[in-house]
Amino acid sequence: MKVFKFGGASVKDAAGVRNVARVLGHFRTDDLLIVVSAMGKTTNALEDVVWAYSEGRDTRGLVDVLREQHHTILGEVAPSDDQARFQLDNMFRALQQVLAQRSSGLVDEDYDHIVAFGELWSTIIVSAFLNTSGFANKWLDARRIIRTDSRFRDARVQWEALSDTCAAHLPTFDPGPKRMVTQGFIGATDKGVTTTLGREGSDFSAAIFAYALECESVTIWKDVPGMFSADPKRFPDTTLLRHISYREAIELSYFGASVIHPRTLQPLQRKSIPLYVRSFIDIDAPGTTVDHNSDNDSLIPSFIVKPAQLLISITPRDLSFVVEENLSGIFWMFAQRNVRIDLMQNSALAFSVVVDDSPRSRGLIEDLRKGYEVRYNDGCELVTVRHYDEATLARLTEGKEVLIEQRSRSTARFVLK
Ligand code: ASP
Ligand code: MG
């Protein structure tokens, strides 16, 4: 079986849904598990519903827009599928029932319950359309397969439960290609409470299913033709990375390359399942292959630029040395506030970190100020260059002030202003 993942951008409207069938047309005889995200910007819209609900505001207008959009798309791609319309109606009714009750006050739990509907709606529509266009398939509720803990909005997968949940809940098939359509991003606790795996988590879901079912490959179909040496939307002369190793892809996504979700690679690496990143527009283009082979990793310098960074420097008020004791307290505060450190540097008297500039980071600065002297620089850029050469570094730092520079054998990192 192959796993295909289609993101929100690939199914944002009726044309996008039809394009999924065009892609599948190249894989008519394959067994496929098709993982689909919420359509277009649905997840953002559902987040607005969550905030309104948790503040006790009226959510009906927001939900009406979403119902209208989804029914319109279903009407365009599968107009005579009464069963799908009924199923979609039911899912909207289920959301309304949630919203009719008072908020539990547990915002993260409410969030997962509400936001998961985006994926449920989109997969009903895609599954229905494929069934009417010659790709018989079964709709699968991912929450029956992906069991997680109850860390809402960032749930951790219970890997050891996968064989049982698959044995109990995978559908059976008539002879012919086995095809399933399921949701990315969502799972459930052992009590059946809906959870999500973190924003943009559908790639990770595809990897979880591939791991559970020992699939032959995962293909992420995107609006770009693969992984590039830099963001092609920002830089003119980028190179397609045709073939890189799991390790390299993990490093690139960790440093902020946004093509694949960082957690996607580990489960694939563990079972040696190759990952392909390909264009859903240009189906014949080769795309990027990620597997164990690292022969090409160091051929092309890749770079990732993270804008809007805060460089924070933390000094004990009594000018004592920054020792393990302070550091453990400082790290604990970062973990409590869920602020991710992108880079750190230590000197005798100051500990410096780079983080995304966000309300959470600003709040953390206020917390830190209770115990430390804290200074910060905003509007910084964090540049990471893998397999750097001097020409690339010169080009990226030109005309900018270098606040921090760190180099290892394979990676150079700069904080620029
Ligand atoms: N729909 C979710 C999001 O927008 C998950 C995903 O797209 O991967 O974050
Ligand atoms: Mg998305």
Short mmCIF file of C-alpha atoms and ligand atoms in Angstrom, two decimals:
data_model
loop_
_atom_site.label_atom_id
_atom_site.label_comp_id
_atom_site.label_asym_id
_atom_site.label_seq_id
_atom_site.Cartn_x
_atom_site.Cartn_y
_atom_site.Cartn_z
CA MET A 1 0.00 0.00 0.00
CA LYS A 2 1.09 3.56 -0.74
CA VAL A 3 0.16 6.56 1.38
CA PHE A 4 -0.76 9.79 -0.42
CA LYS A 5 -1.21 13.02 1.47
CA PHE A 6 -3.11 15.99 0.08
CA GLY A 7 -2.90 19.23 2.06
CA GLY A 8 -5.46 21.99 2.45
CA ALA A 9 -4.16 23.95 -0.54
CA SER A 10 -4.67 20.94 -2.84
CA VAL A 11 -8.37 20.60 -1.93
CA LYS A 12 -9.30 24.23 -1.42
CA ASP A 13 -12.16 24.15 -3.96
CA ALA A 14 -14.03 21.87 -6.39
CA ALA A 15 -11.23 22.10 -8.97
CA GLY A 16 -8.75 20.98 -6.32
CA VAL A 17 -10.91 18.00 -5.38
CA ARG A 18 -11.20 17.01 -9.04
CA ASN A 19 -7.44 17.30 -9.38
CA VAL A 20 -7.01 14.62 -6.70
CA ALA A 21 -8.73 12.18 -9.08
CA ARG A 22 -6.42 13.33 -11.89
CA VAL A 23 -3.42 12.45 -9.72
CA LEU A 24 -4.94 9.09 -8.76
CA GLY A 25 -5.49 8.38 -12.44
CA HIS A 26 -1.77 7.62 -12.60
CA PHE A 27 -2.11 5.02 -9.85
CA ARG A 28 -5.25 3.10 -10.86
CA THR A 29 -4.11 -0.32 -9.75
CA ASP A 30 -2.40 0.64 -6.49
CA ASP A 31 -3.65 0.06 -2.97
CA LEU A 32 -3.83 3.57 -1.54
CA LEU A 33 -4.39 5.21 1.79
CA ILE A 34 -5.27 8.83 1.07
CA VAL A 35 -4.75 11.32 3.91
CA VAL A 36 -6.50 14.66 3.45
CA SER A 37 -6.30 17.92 5.43
CA ALA A 38 -9.07 20.43 5.97
CA MET A 39 -9.99 22.42 2.86
CA GLY A 40 -8.11 25.66 2.22
CA LYS A 41 -8.20 27.92 5.26
CA THR A 42 -10.88 25.94 7.13
CA THR A 43 -8.67 25.25 10.15
CA ASN A 44 -8.03 28.98 10.63
CA ALA A 45 -11.77 29.63 10.35
CA LEU A 46 -12.49 26.91 12.91
CA GLU A 47 -9.93 28.48 15.25
CA ASP A 48 -12.03 31.65 15.10
CA VAL A 49 -15.05 29.53 16.06
CA VAL A 50 -13.10 28.18 19.06
CA TRP A 51 -12.12 31.67 20.27
CA ALA A 52 -15.67 32.95 19.86
CA TYR A 53 -17.09 29.92 21.66
CA SER A 54 -14.65 30.15 24.54
CA GLU A 55 -15.51 33.83 25.02
CA GLY A 56 -19.22 33.07 24.93
CA ARG A 57 -19.77 34.94 21.66
CA ASP A 58 -22.22 33.80 18.96
CA THR A 59 -20.65 31.31 16.55
CA ARG A 60 -23.56 30.77 14.17
CA GLY A 61 -22.45 33.20 11.49
CA LEU A 62 -18.96 31.67 11.36
CA VAL A 63 -20.33 28.11 11.10
CA ASP A 64 -22.89 29.10 8.46
CA VAL A 65 -20.10 30.30 6.16
CA LEU A 66 -18.27 27.00 6.53
CA ARG A 67 -21.43 24.94 5.97
CA GLU A 68 -22.23 26.90 2.85
CA GLN A 69 -18.68 26.49 1.47
CA HIS A 70 -18.55 22.74 2.07
CA HIS A 71 -22.03 22.05 0.75
CA THR A 72 -21.29 24.10 -2.34
CA ILE A 73 -18.15 22.09 -3.08
CA LEU A 74 -19.92 18.78 -2.45
CA GLY A 75 -22.77 19.93 -4.71
CA GLU A 76 -20.27 20.70 -7.46
CA VAL A 77 -18.27 17.48 -7.31
CA ALA A 78 -20.87 14.90 -6.29
CA PRO A 79 -24.31 16.46 -6.84
CA SER A 80 -26.31 13.25 -6.66
CA ASP A 81 -24.62 11.66 -3.68
CA ASP A 82 -27.42 11.91 -1.11
CA GLN A 83 -25.61 9.77 1.38
CA ALA A 84 -22.60 12.10 1.42
CA ARG A 85 -24.86 15.12 1.82
CA PHE A 86 -26.55 13.40 4.73
CA GLN A 87 -23.18 12.52 6.28
CA LEU A 88 -21.92 16.10 5.86
CA ASP A 89 -25.15 17.45 7.40
CA ASN A 90 -24.71 15.14 10.35
CA MET A 91 -21.16 16.35 10.91
CA PHE A 92 -22.32 19.96 10.92
CA ARG A 93 -25.09 19.05 13.32
CA ALA A 94 -22.54 17.37 15.58
CA LEU A 95 -20.51 20.59 15.64
CA GLN A 96 -23.63 22.60 16.44
CA GLN A 97 -24.36 20.29 19.36
CA VAL A 98 -20.90 20.95 20.74
CA LEU A 99 -21.35 24.69 20.34
CA ALA A 100 -24.81 24.67 21.92
CA GLN A 101 -23.33 23.48 25.18
CA ARG A 102 -21.44 25.79 27.47
CA SER A 103 -17.69 25.73 27.17
CA SER A 104 -16.02 23.33 29.59
CA GLY A 105 -13.45 26.02 30.23
CA LEU A 106 -10.76 23.63 28.96
CA VAL A 107 -9.86 25.65 25.90
CA ASP A 108 -7.36 23.19 24.43
CA GLU A 109 -9.77 20.28 24.70
CA ASP A 110 -12.58 22.34 23.15
CA TYR A 111 -10.13 23.41 20.44
CA ASP A 112 -9.39 19.85 19.33
CA HIS A 113 -13.03 18.83 19.46
CA ILE A 114 -14.07 21.75 17.25
CA VAL A 115 -11.12 22.12 14.89
CA ALA A 116 -11.12 18.39 13.96
CA PHE A 117 -14.36 18.90 12.02
CA GLY A 118 -12.40 20.52 9.18
CA GLU A 119 -10.73 17.22 8.33
CA LEU A 120 -13.95 15.23 8.81
CA TRP A 121 -15.81 17.46 6.33
CA SER A 122 -13.07 17.50 3.72
CA THR A 123 -12.66 13.73 3.71
CA ILE A 124 -16.40 13.13 3.34
CA ILE A 125 -16.33 15.30 0.21
CA VAL A 126 -13.15 13.81 -1.28
CA SER A 127 -14.26 10.24 -0.58
CA ALA A 128 -17.69 10.88 -2.14
CA PHE A 129 -16.20 12.47 -5.22
CA LEU A 130 -13.71 9.64 -5.74
CA ASN A 131 -16.47 7.07 -5.36
CA THR A 132 -18.47 8.74 -8.10
CA SER A 133 -15.45 9.00 -10.41
CA GLY A 134 -14.27 5.44 -10.61
CA PHE A 135 -12.04 5.30 -7.53
CA ALA A 136 -14.09 3.16 -5.18
CA ASN A 137 -12.85 3.80 -1.65
CA LYS A 138 -13.81 3.55 2.00
CA TRP A 139 -13.94 6.48 4.39
CA LEU A 140 -11.96 5.82 7.54
CA ASP A 141 -12.22 7.75 10.81
CA ALA A 142 -8.55 8.35 11.73
CA ARG A 143 -9.54 8.71 15.39
CA ARG A 144 -10.18 4.96 15.52
CA ILE A 145 -6.61 4.23 14.43
CA ILE A 146 -4.40 7.00 15.85
CA ARG A 147 -4.55 6.78 19.62
CA THR A 148 -2.87 9.58 21.56
CA ASP A 149 -2.35 10.89 25.05
CA SER A 150 -4.48 13.83 26.17
CA ARG A 151 -2.00 16.61 25.53
CA PHE A 152 -4.60 18.55 23.55
CA ARG A 153 -3.41 20.57 20.53
CA ASP A 154 -0.07 18.74 20.60
CA ALA A 155 -1.00 15.13 21.32
CA ARG A 156 1.63 12.37 21.44
CA VAL A 157 0.98 9.17 19.52
CA GLN A 158 0.74 5.83 21.30
CA TRP A 159 2.74 3.84 18.81
CA GLU A 160 2.30 0.53 20.57
CA ALA A 161 -1.50 0.77 20.26
CA LEU A 162 -1.42 0.97 16.46
CA SER A 163 -1.41 -2.76 15.73
CA ASP A 164 -4.51 -3.30 17.88
CA THR A 165 -6.43 -0.32 16.54
CA CYS A 166 -5.60 -1.32 12.95
CA ALA A 167 -6.67 -4.91 13.57
CA ALA A 168 -9.94 -3.73 15.09
CA HIS A 169 -10.92 -0.86 12.81
CA LEU A 170 -9.47 -1.15 9.32
CA PRO A 171 -12.18 -1.89 6.77
CA THR A 172 -12.30 -5.07 4.68
CA PHE A 173 -12.29 -4.90 0.90
CA ASP A 174 -13.71 -6.68 -2.10
CA PRO A 175 -11.19 -7.87 -4.71
CA GLY A 176 -9.59 -4.97 -6.60
CA PRO A 177 -7.49 -2.03 -5.40
CA LYS A 178 -7.93 -1.26 -1.72
CA ARG A 179 -8.44 2.47 -1.24
CA MET A 180 -9.14 4.38 1.94
CA VAL A 181 -9.69 8.08 2.48
CA THR A 182 -8.90 9.37 5.96
CA GLN A 183 -8.09 12.55 7.89
CA GLY A 184 -4.75 14.05 8.69
CA PHE A 185 -4.05 15.93 11.92
CA ILE A 186 -6.54 14.18 14.23
CA GLY A 187 -6.53 11.31 16.70
CA ALA A 188 -8.29 10.33 19.91
CA THR A 189 -7.48 9.30 23.46
CA ASP A 190 -8.29 5.80 24.67
CA LYS A 191 -11.56 7.25 25.99
CA GLY A 192 -12.45 8.39 22.47
CA VAL A 193 -11.89 12.11 23.10
CA THR A 194 -10.73 13.87 19.93
CA THR A 195 -7.17 15.23 19.89
CA THR A 196 -4.98 16.96 17.31
CA LEU A 197 -1.30 16.53 16.53
CA GLY A 198 -0.37 20.22 16.18
CA ARG A 199 -0.92 22.64 13.30
CA GLU A 200 0.16 21.31 9.91
CA GLY A 201 0.19 17.83 11.41
CA SER A 202 -1.30 15.98 8.43
CA ASP A 203 2.11 15.05 7.02
CA PHE A 204 2.84 13.42 10.34
CA SER A 205 -0.46 11.51 10.16
CA ALA A 206 0.54 10.16 6.76
CA ALA A 207 3.79 8.89 8.30
CA ILE A 208 1.94 7.33 11.25
CA PHE A 209 -0.34 5.38 8.92
CA ALA A 210 2.60 4.30 6.78
CA TYR A 211 4.40 3.10 9.89
CA ALA A 212 1.34 1.26 11.20
CA LEU A 213 0.56 -0.48 7.90
CA GLU A 214 4.19 -0.96 6.80
CA CYS A 215 3.44 0.86 3.57
CA GLU A 216 5.86 0.92 0.64
CA SER A 217 6.07 4.74 0.44
CA VAL A 218 4.55 8.08 1.42
CA THR A 219 3.94 10.78 -1.17
CA ILE A 220 3.14 14.33 -0.11
CA TRP A 221 1.46 16.11 -3.04
CA LYS A 222 2.19 19.83 -2.93
CA ASP A 223 1.83 23.03 -4.92
CA VAL A 224 5.63 23.14 -5.25
CA PRO A 225 7.56 20.46 -7.14
CA GLY A 226 9.60 19.20 -4.17
CA MET A 227 12.01 20.39 -1.50
CA PHE A 228 14.31 23.24 -2.48
CA SER A 229 17.65 24.52 -1.26
CA ALA A 230 15.80 27.65 -0.07
CA ASP A 231 12.26 28.98 -0.10
CA PRO A 232 11.56 29.53 -3.82
CA LYS A 233 8.98 32.18 -2.91
CA ARG A 234 11.75 34.32 -1.36
CA PHE A 235 14.86 33.56 -3.35
CA PRO A 236 15.27 33.58 -7.12
CA ASP A 237 17.92 30.94 -7.76
CA THR A 238 17.03 27.94 -5.67
CA THR A 239 17.78 24.33 -6.56
CA LEU A 240 15.45 21.36 -6.30
CA LEU A 241 16.86 18.79 -3.87
CA ARG A 242 16.28 15.62 -5.89
CA HIS A 243 17.43 13.14 -3.31
CA ILE A 244 18.34 13.68 0.34
CA SER A 245 18.61 11.51 3.44
CA TYR A 246 16.14 11.33 6.33
CA ARG A 247 18.75 12.98 8.53
CA GLU A 248 19.18 15.91 6.18
CA ALA A 249 15.42 16.35 5.81
CA ILE A 250 15.01 16.24 9.60
CA GLU A 251 17.70 18.91 10.02
CA LEU A 252 16.16 21.13 7.35
CA SER A 253 12.65 20.89 8.74
CA TYR A 254 13.94 21.36 12.30
CA PHE A 255 15.69 24.60 11.31
CA GLY A 256 12.44 25.86 9.81
CA ALA A 257 12.09 24.66 6.22
CA SER A 258 8.31 24.50 6.04
CA VAL A 259 7.85 21.95 3.26
CA ILE A 260 7.32 19.01 5.58
CA HIS A 261 6.24 18.82 9.18
CA PRO A 262 9.36 18.08 11.30
CA ARG A 263 7.92 15.02 13.06
CA THR A 264 7.11 13.25 9.77
CA LEU A 265 10.54 11.76 9.11
CA GLN A 266 11.32 9.75 12.24
CA PRO A 267 8.63 7.05 11.86
CA LEU A 268 9.50 6.66 8.18
CA GLN A 269 13.19 6.39 8.94
CA ARG A 270 12.54 3.73 11.57
CA LYS A 271 10.82 1.50 9.00
CA SER A 272 12.89 2.57 5.97
CA ILE A 273 9.83 3.87 4.15
CA PRO A 274 10.78 6.38 1.44
CA LEU A 275 9.12 9.79 1.31
CA TYR A 276 8.38 11.51 -1.97
CA VAL A 277 7.48 15.19 -2.21
CA ARG A 278 5.82 15.86 -5.55
CA SER A 279 3.78 18.46 -7.39
CA PHE A 280 0.04 17.92 -7.71
CA ILE A 281 0.12 20.34 -10.63
CA ASP A 282 3.00 18.82 -12.63
CA ILE A 283 2.46 15.13 -11.92
CA ASP A 284 5.29 13.99 -14.21
CA ALA A 285 7.94 16.12 -12.47
CA PRO A 286 10.32 13.94 -10.44
CA GLY A 287 10.08 15.77 -7.09
CA THR A 288 12.22 15.00 -4.05
CA THR A 289 13.03 11.55 -2.68
CA VAL A 290 13.94 11.18 1.00
CA ASP A 291 15.43 7.89 2.20
CA HIS A 292 18.57 6.50 3.86
CA ASN A 293 20.86 7.47 0.99
CA SER A 294 22.97 10.47 1.99
CA ASP A 295 25.24 10.65 -1.09
CA ASN A 296 23.80 13.95 -2.27
CA ASP A 297 23.26 15.67 1.08
CA SER A 298 26.28 17.92 0.99
CA LEU A 299 26.29 18.82 -2.72
CA ILE A 300 24.12 21.91 -2.49
CA PRO A 301 24.17 24.56 0.26
CA SER A 302 20.62 24.86 1.62
CA PHE A 303 19.50 27.81 3.65
CA ILE A 304 16.57 28.72 5.80
CA VAL A 305 15.70 32.23 6.88
CA LYS A 306 13.44 32.82 9.86
CA PRO A 307 12.31 36.45 10.09
CA ALA A 308 10.80 38.21 13.12
CA GLN A 309 13.10 36.72 15.73
CA LEU A 310 13.84 38.03 19.21
CA LEU A 311 17.38 37.82 20.54
CA ILE A 312 17.03 37.73 24.32
CA SER A 313 19.95 38.02 26.69
CA ILE A 314 19.51 36.98 30.32
CA THR A 315 21.91 37.98 33.13
CA PRO A 316 21.69 37.17 36.85
CA ARG A 317 20.98 40.39 38.74
CA ASP A 318 23.94 39.97 41.07
CA LEU A 319 26.24 39.50 38.06
CA SER A 320 27.05 35.99 39.25
CA PHE A 321 28.05 33.48 36.64
CA VAL A 322 25.34 31.79 34.59
CA VAL A 323 25.61 28.29 35.98
CA GLU A 324 23.58 25.11 35.67
CA GLU A 325 21.39 26.14 38.56
CA ASN A 326 20.14 29.30 36.80
CA LEU A 327 20.00 27.52 33.48
CA SER A 328 17.69 24.79 34.69
CA GLY A 329 15.34 27.44 36.11
CA ILE A 330 15.46 29.42 32.88
CA PHE A 331 14.77 26.37 30.71
CA TRP A 332 11.88 25.44 32.96
CA MET A 333 10.29 28.85 32.32
CA PHE A 334 10.65 28.39 28.57
CA ALA A 335 9.04 24.95 28.78
CA GLN A 336 6.20 26.27 30.97
CA ARG A 337 5.41 29.00 28.46
CA ASN A 338 5.91 26.61 25.55
CA VAL A 339 8.44 28.93 23.89
CA ARG A 340 10.80 27.08 21.57
CA ILE A 341 14.45 28.10 21.59
CA ASP A 342 15.83 28.31 18.06
CA LEU A 343 19.42 29.06 19.01
CA MET A 344 21.35 29.59 22.24
CA GLN A 345 24.71 30.91 23.33
CA ASN A 346 26.31 31.18 26.74
CA SER A 347 29.02 33.47 28.13
CA ALA A 348 30.24 34.00 31.68
CA LEU A 349 27.59 36.55 32.54
CA ALA A 350 24.85 36.19 29.97
CA PHE A 351 22.76 33.47 28.45
CA SER A 352 21.37 34.44 25.03
CA VAL A 353 18.57 32.78 23.11
CA VAL A 354 16.74 33.36 19.86
CA VAL A 355 12.99 32.74 19.72
CA ASP A 356 10.04 33.66 17.51
CA ASP A 357 8.67 37.08 18.39
CA SER A 358 5.20 36.30 19.72
CA PRO A 359 2.92 37.37 22.57
CA ARG A 360 4.07 34.23 24.40
CA SER A 361 7.73 35.21 24.09
CA ARG A 362 6.97 38.74 25.24
CA GLY A 363 5.12 37.33 28.26
CA LEU A 364 8.11 35.14 29.02
CA ILE A 365 10.40 38.18 29.02
CA GLU A 366 8.20 39.73 31.70
CA ASP A 367 8.41 36.52 33.76
CA LEU A 368 12.19 36.36 33.38
CA ARG A 369 12.54 39.97 34.50
CA LYS A 370 11.31 38.97 37.96
CA GLY A 371 14.58 37.14 38.55
CA TYR A 372 17.03 38.38 35.94
CA GLU A 373 18.22 41.36 34.06
CA VAL A 374 16.80 40.87 30.56
CA ARG A 375 17.64 42.75 27.39
CA TYR A 376 16.35 41.98 23.93
CA ASN A 377 16.74 42.90 20.30
CA ASP A 378 13.69 42.51 18.07
CA GLY A 379 13.34 42.41 14.29
CA CYS A 380 16.20 39.93 13.94
CA GLU A 381 16.61 37.27 11.28
CA LEU A 382 17.90 33.78 12.00
CA VAL A 383 19.72 32.31 9.01
CA THR A 384 20.76 28.65 8.92
CA VAL A 385 22.97 27.38 6.12
CA ARG A 386 23.54 23.64 5.71
CA HIS A 387 26.69 22.57 3.83
CA TYR A 388 27.74 26.18 3.58
CA ASP A 389 30.31 27.72 1.33
CA GLU A 390 31.78 31.20 1.78
CA ALA A 391 29.98 32.61 -1.26
CA THR A 392 26.57 31.66 0.15
CA LEU A 393 27.43 33.08 3.58
CA ALA A 394 28.67 36.35 2.08
CA ARG A 395 25.54 36.69 0.01
CA LEU A 396 23.20 36.10 2.96
CA THR A 397 24.96 38.39 5.43
CA GLU A 398 25.75 41.24 3.04
CA GLY A 399 24.79 44.67 4.35
CA LYS A 400 23.56 43.25 7.66
CA GLU A 401 24.88 43.42 11.18
CA VAL A 402 25.89 39.98 12.50
CA LEU A 403 24.81 39.72 16.15
CA ILE A 404 25.71 36.06 16.64
CA GLU A 405 27.57 33.61 14.46
CA GLN A 406 27.89 29.87 15.08
CA ARG A 407 29.54 27.31 12.85
CA SER A 408 29.84 23.56 12.96
CA ARG A 409 31.31 21.41 10.21
CA SER A 410 28.03 21.15 8.32
CA THR A 411 25.95 24.10 9.55
CA ALA A 412 26.48 27.85 9.87
CA ARG A 413 23.97 29.97 11.74
CA PHE A 414 23.68 33.74 11.98
CA VAL A 415 21.52 36.14 13.88
CA LEU A 416 21.27 39.21 11.67
CA LYS A 417 19.78 42.63 12.02
N1 ASP B 1 -5.65 21.33 8.82
C1 ASP B 1 -4.56 21.37 9.77
C2 ASP B 1 -3.88 22.73 9.70
O1 ASP B 1 -4.21 23.53 8.87
C3 ASP B 1 -3.58 20.26 9.55
C4 ASP B 1 -2.79 20.32 8.25
O2 ASP B 1 -3.18 21.04 7.34
O3 ASP B 1 -1.78 19.61 8.13
O4 ASP B 1 -3.03 22.99 10.50
MG MG B 2 -2.99 22.94 6.26
#
